[in-house]
Coordinates of C-alpha atoms in Angstrom, one line a residue:
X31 CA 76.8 124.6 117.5
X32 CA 80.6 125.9 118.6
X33 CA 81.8 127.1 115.7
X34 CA 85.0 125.0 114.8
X35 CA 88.3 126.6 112.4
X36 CA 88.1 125.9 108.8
X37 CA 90.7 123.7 108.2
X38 CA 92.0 122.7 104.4
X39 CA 91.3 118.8 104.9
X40 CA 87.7 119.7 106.3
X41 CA 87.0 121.7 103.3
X42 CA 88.3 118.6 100.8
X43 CA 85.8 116.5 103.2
X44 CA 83.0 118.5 102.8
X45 CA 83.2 118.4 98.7
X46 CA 84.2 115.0 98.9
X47 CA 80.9 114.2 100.6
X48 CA 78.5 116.7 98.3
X49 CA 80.4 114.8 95.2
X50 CA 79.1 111.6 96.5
X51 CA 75.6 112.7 96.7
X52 CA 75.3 114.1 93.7
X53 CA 76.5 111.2 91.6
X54 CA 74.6 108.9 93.8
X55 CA 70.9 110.7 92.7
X56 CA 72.2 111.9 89.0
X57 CA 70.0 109.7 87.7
X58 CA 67.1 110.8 89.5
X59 CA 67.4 114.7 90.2
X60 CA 65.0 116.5 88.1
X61 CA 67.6 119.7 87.7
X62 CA 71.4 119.7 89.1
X63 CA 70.2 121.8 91.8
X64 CA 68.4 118.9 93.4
X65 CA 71.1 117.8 95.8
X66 CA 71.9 119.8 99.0
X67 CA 74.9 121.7 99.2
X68 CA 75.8 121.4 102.8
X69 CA 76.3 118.2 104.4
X70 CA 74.9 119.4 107.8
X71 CA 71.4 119.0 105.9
X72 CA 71.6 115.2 105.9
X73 CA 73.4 115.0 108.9
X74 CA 70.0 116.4 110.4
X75 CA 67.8 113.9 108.6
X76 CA 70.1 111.0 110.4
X77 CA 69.7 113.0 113.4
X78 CA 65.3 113.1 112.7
X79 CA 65.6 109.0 111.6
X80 CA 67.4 108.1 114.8
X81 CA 65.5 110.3 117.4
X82 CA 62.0 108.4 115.5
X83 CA 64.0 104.6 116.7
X84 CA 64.3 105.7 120.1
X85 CA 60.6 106.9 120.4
X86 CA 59.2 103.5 118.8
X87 CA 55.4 103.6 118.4
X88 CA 55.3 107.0 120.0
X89 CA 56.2 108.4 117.0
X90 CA 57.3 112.2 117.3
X91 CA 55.9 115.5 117.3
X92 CA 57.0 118.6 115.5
X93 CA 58.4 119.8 118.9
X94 CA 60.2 116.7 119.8
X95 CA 61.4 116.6 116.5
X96 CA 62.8 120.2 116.9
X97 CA 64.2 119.0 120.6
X98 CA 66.3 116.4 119.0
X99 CA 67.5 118.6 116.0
X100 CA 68.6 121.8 118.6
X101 CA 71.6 121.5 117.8
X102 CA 71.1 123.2 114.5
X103 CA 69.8 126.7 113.2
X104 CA 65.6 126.8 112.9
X105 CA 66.0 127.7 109.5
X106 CA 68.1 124.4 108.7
X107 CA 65.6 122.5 110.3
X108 CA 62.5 124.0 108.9
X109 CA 64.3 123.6 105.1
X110 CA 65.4 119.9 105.6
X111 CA 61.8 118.6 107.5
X112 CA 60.1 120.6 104.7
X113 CA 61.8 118.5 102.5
X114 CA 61.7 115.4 104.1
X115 CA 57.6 115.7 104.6
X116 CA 57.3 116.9 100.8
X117 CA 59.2 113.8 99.9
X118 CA 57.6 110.9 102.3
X119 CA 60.8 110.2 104.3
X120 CA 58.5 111.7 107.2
X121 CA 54.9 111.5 107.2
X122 CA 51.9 111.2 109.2
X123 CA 51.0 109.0 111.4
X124 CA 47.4 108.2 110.2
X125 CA 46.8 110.6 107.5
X126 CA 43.6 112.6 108.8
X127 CA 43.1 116.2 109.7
X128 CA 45.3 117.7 112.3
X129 CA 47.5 115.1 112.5
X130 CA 49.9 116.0 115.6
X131 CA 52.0 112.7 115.5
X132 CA 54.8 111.9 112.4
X133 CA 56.7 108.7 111.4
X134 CA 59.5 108.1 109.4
X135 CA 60.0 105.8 106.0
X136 CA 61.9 102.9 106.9
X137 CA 63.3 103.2 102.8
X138 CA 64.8 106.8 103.4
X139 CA 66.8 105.2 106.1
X140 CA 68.1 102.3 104.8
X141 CA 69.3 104.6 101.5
X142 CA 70.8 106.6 103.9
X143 CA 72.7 103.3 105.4
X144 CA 73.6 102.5 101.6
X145 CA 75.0 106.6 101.1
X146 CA 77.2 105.7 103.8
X147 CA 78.4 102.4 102.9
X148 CA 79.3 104.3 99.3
X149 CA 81.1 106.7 100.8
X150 CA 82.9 104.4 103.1
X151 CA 84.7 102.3 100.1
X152 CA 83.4 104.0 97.0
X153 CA 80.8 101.1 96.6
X154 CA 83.2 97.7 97.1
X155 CA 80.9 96.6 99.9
X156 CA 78.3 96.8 97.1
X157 CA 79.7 95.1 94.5
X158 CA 80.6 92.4 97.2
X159 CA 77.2 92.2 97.6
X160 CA 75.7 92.4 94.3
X161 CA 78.4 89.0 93.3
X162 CA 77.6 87.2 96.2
X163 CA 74.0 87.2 95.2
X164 CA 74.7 86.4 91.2
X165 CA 76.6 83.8 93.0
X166 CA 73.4 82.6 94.9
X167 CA 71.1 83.3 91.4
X168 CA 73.0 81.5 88.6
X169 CA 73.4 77.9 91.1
X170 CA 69.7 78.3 91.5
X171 CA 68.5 75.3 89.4
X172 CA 65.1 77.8 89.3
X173 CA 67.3 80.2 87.1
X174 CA 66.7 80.5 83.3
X175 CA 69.2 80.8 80.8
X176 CA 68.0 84.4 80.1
X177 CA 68.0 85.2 83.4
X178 CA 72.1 84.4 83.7
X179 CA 72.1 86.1 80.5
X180 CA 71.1 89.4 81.5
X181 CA 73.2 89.3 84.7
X182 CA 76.2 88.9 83.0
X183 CA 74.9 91.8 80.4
X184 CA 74.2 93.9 83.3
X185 CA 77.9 93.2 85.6
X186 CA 79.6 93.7 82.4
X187 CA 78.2 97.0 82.3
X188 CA 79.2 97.8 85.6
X189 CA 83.0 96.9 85.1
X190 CA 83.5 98.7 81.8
X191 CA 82.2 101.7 84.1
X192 CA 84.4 100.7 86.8
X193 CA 87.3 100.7 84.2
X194 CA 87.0 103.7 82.4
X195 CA 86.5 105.7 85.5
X196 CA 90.0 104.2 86.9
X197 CA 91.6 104.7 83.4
X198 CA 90.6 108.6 84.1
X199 CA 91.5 108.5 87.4
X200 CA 94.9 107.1 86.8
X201 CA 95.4 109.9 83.8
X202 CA 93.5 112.7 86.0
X203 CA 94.7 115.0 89.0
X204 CA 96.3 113.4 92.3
X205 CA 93.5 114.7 94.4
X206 CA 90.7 113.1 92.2
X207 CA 93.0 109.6 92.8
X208 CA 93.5 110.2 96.4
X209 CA 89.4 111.3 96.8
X210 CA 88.4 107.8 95.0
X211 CA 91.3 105.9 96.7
X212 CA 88.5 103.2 98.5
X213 CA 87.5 102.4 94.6
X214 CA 91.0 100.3 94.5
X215 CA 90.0 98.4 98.3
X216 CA 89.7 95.0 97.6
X217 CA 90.0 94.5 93.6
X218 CA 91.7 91.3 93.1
X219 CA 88.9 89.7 95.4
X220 CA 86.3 91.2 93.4
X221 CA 88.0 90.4 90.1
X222 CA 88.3 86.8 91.5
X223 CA 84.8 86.4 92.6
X224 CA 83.4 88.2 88.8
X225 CA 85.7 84.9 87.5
X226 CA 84.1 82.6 89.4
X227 CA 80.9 83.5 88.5
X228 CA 81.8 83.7 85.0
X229 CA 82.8 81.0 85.0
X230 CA 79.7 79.4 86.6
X231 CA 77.6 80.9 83.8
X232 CA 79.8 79.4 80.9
X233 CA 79.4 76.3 82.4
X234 CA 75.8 76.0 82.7
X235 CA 74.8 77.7 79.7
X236 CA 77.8 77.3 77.2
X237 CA 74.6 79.2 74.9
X238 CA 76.2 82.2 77.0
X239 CA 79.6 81.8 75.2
X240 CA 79.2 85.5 73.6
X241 CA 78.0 87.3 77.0
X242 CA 80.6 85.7 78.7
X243 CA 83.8 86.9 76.5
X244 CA 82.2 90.3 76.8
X245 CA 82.4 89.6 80.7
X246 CA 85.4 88.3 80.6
X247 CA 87.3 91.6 78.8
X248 CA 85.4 93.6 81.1
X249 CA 86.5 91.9 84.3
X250 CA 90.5 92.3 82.7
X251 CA 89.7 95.3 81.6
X252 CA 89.3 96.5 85.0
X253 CA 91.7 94.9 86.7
X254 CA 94.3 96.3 84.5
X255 CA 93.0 99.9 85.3
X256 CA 92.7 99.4 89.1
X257 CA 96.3 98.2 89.0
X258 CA 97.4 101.6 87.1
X259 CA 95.5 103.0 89.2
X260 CA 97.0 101.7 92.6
X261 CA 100.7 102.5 91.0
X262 CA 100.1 106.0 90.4
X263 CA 98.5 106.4 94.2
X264 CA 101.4 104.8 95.6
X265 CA 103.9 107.1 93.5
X266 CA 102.2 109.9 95.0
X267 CA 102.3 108.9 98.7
X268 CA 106.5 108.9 98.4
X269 CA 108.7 106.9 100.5
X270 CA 106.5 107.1 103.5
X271 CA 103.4 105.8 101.9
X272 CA 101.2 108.1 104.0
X273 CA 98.5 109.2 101.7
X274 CA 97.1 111.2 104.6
X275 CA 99.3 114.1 103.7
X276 CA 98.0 116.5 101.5
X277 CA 99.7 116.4 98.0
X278 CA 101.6 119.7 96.5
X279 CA 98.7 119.7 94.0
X280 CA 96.1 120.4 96.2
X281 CA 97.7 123.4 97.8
X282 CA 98.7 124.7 94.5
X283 CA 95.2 124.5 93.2
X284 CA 93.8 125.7 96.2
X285 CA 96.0 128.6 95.9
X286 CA 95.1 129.3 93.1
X287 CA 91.3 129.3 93.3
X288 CA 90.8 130.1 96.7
X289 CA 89.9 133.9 97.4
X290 CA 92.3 135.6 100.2
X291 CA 89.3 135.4 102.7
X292 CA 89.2 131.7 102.5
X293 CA 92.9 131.4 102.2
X294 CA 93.5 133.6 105.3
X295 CA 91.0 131.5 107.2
X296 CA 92.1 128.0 106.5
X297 CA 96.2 128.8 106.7
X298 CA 95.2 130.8 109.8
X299 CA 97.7 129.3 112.5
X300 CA 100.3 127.6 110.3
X301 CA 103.7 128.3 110.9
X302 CA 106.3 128.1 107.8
X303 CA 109.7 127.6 107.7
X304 CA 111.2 131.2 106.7
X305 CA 113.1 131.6 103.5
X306 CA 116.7 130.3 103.2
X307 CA 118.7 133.4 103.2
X308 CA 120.8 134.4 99.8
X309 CA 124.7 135.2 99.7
X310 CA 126.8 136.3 97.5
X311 CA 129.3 133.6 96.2
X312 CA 132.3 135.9 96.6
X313 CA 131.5 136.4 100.3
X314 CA 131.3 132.5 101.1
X315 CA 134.4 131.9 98.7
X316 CA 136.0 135.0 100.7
X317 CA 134.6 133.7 104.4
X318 CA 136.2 130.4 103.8
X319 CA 139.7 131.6 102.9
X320 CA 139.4 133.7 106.3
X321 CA 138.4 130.8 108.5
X322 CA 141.0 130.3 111.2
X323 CA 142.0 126.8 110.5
X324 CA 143.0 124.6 113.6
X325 CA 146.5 123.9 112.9
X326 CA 147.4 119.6 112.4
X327 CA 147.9 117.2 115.4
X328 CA 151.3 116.3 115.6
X329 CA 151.6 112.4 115.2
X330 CA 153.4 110.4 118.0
X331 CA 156.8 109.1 116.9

């Protein structure tokens, strides 16, 4: 692969998508070194799941599978379809001896399609989702009262979560904000659709007054904190509103924890402004006084 300049926003990118991993599997990493650490490791197991769609029920070989992952060092490969095998997101055909042939898991893909959706919007798509189908459950005349009971349990949850991390987000650093900017996409249409379907639980079940209060503060809860949230971003993006400029934190924190290798590399090829130069006061006060003045235009009788 051509090696490309290290750039300060590539950098940001690269931790921003590592950070998403490794809250996404939290919950299910045995230690925190679970997780990769370089994003070209999953970008070769979408490379593997993509080149096993095109081959259909010819399934791949180890060598094909090495054709359509070329573009990356041997020892990247070997480490990520290693890992893939040892977890079943590629496996055997038909598991017997000297199995030449492999196939991929049809779950490993679509959690790779749900990764990207989360990083795409921070997880809106999926709480558009997840209401929509309490939406569908709760007007199901099939749906018991503990059943709507445990979903509202369950979304409240969610958006005390939601709030809290916005209420730290809000009091946090600008480049935190700016990361989990798609967390704000969106939040008065998911506030009004949790409503709704509060709403639609009250009504059935009026059993459910309890559950649904506790919904209800949640759901204001966290539209409260996404509009504190969506102030302070908009503060920080200045008269232009461009929040695709980097902030003066992140170049002050980067310069302060960057090593001079790093910092060399990624400032390699920007051009600064010089400093303005100093003068005495005297000599301006002194430079004026000298100044040839033009003398007055005569007026026109």
């Amino acid at each position: 692969m051509p090696e490309q300049p290290l750039t300060l926003d590539a950098v940001l990118t690269d931790e921003a998508v590592l950070s998403t991993y490794r809250r996404m599997f939290a919950a299910l990493a045995r230690d925190s070194g679970a997780v990769v650490d370089d994003p070209a490791l999953v970008d070769i197991a979408e490379t593997l799941f993509a080149a096993f769609a095109e081959a259909g029920e010819e399934w791949l070989t180890h060598e094909q599978m090495r054709f359509a992952c070329r573009a990356y060092p041997t020892d990247q490969f070997d480490n990520r379809l290693r890992v893939l095998k040892g977890l079943g997101a590629i496996r055997e055909v038909f598991p017997k001896p000297n199995q030449l042939r492999y196939r991929a898991s049809f779950t490993s893909v679509v959690g790779l399609m749900f990764i990207r959706r989360m990083m795409d919007d921070g997880g809106q798509s999926e709480m558009h989702r997840l209401l929509a189908l309490e939406d569908l459950n709760v007007a199901d005349p099939r749906t018991t009262m503990e059943e709507a009971g445990q979903s509202a349990v369950n979304l409240t949850r969610a958006f005390r979560l939601w709030a809290l991390e916005l209420i730290t987000l809000t009091m946090g650093t600008i480049e935190e904000l700016r990361e989990q900017a798609p967390k704000l996409w969106g939040t008065e249409e998911i506030a009004r659709r949790a409503q709704g379907l509060h709403g639609t639980i009250l009504t059935r079940w009026p059993e459910l007054d309890r559950v649904c209060t506790d919904l209800r503060a949640a759901i204001y809860a966290y539209s409260d904190a996404s509009r504190r949230a969506a102030g302070r971003l908009a503060d920080s993006a200045g008269t232009t509103r461009n929040l695709t400029l980097l902030p003066t934190e992140t170049w002050r924190t980067f310069a302060q924890t960057a090593s001079r290798e790093r910092l060399a590399a990624v400032l390699d090829g920007f051009v600064f402004d010089a400093p303005a130069p100093w003068h005495d006061p005297a000599a301006i006060a002194r430079a004026v006084d000298e100044a040839p003045r033009p003398a007055p235009a005569q007026t026109t009788p």
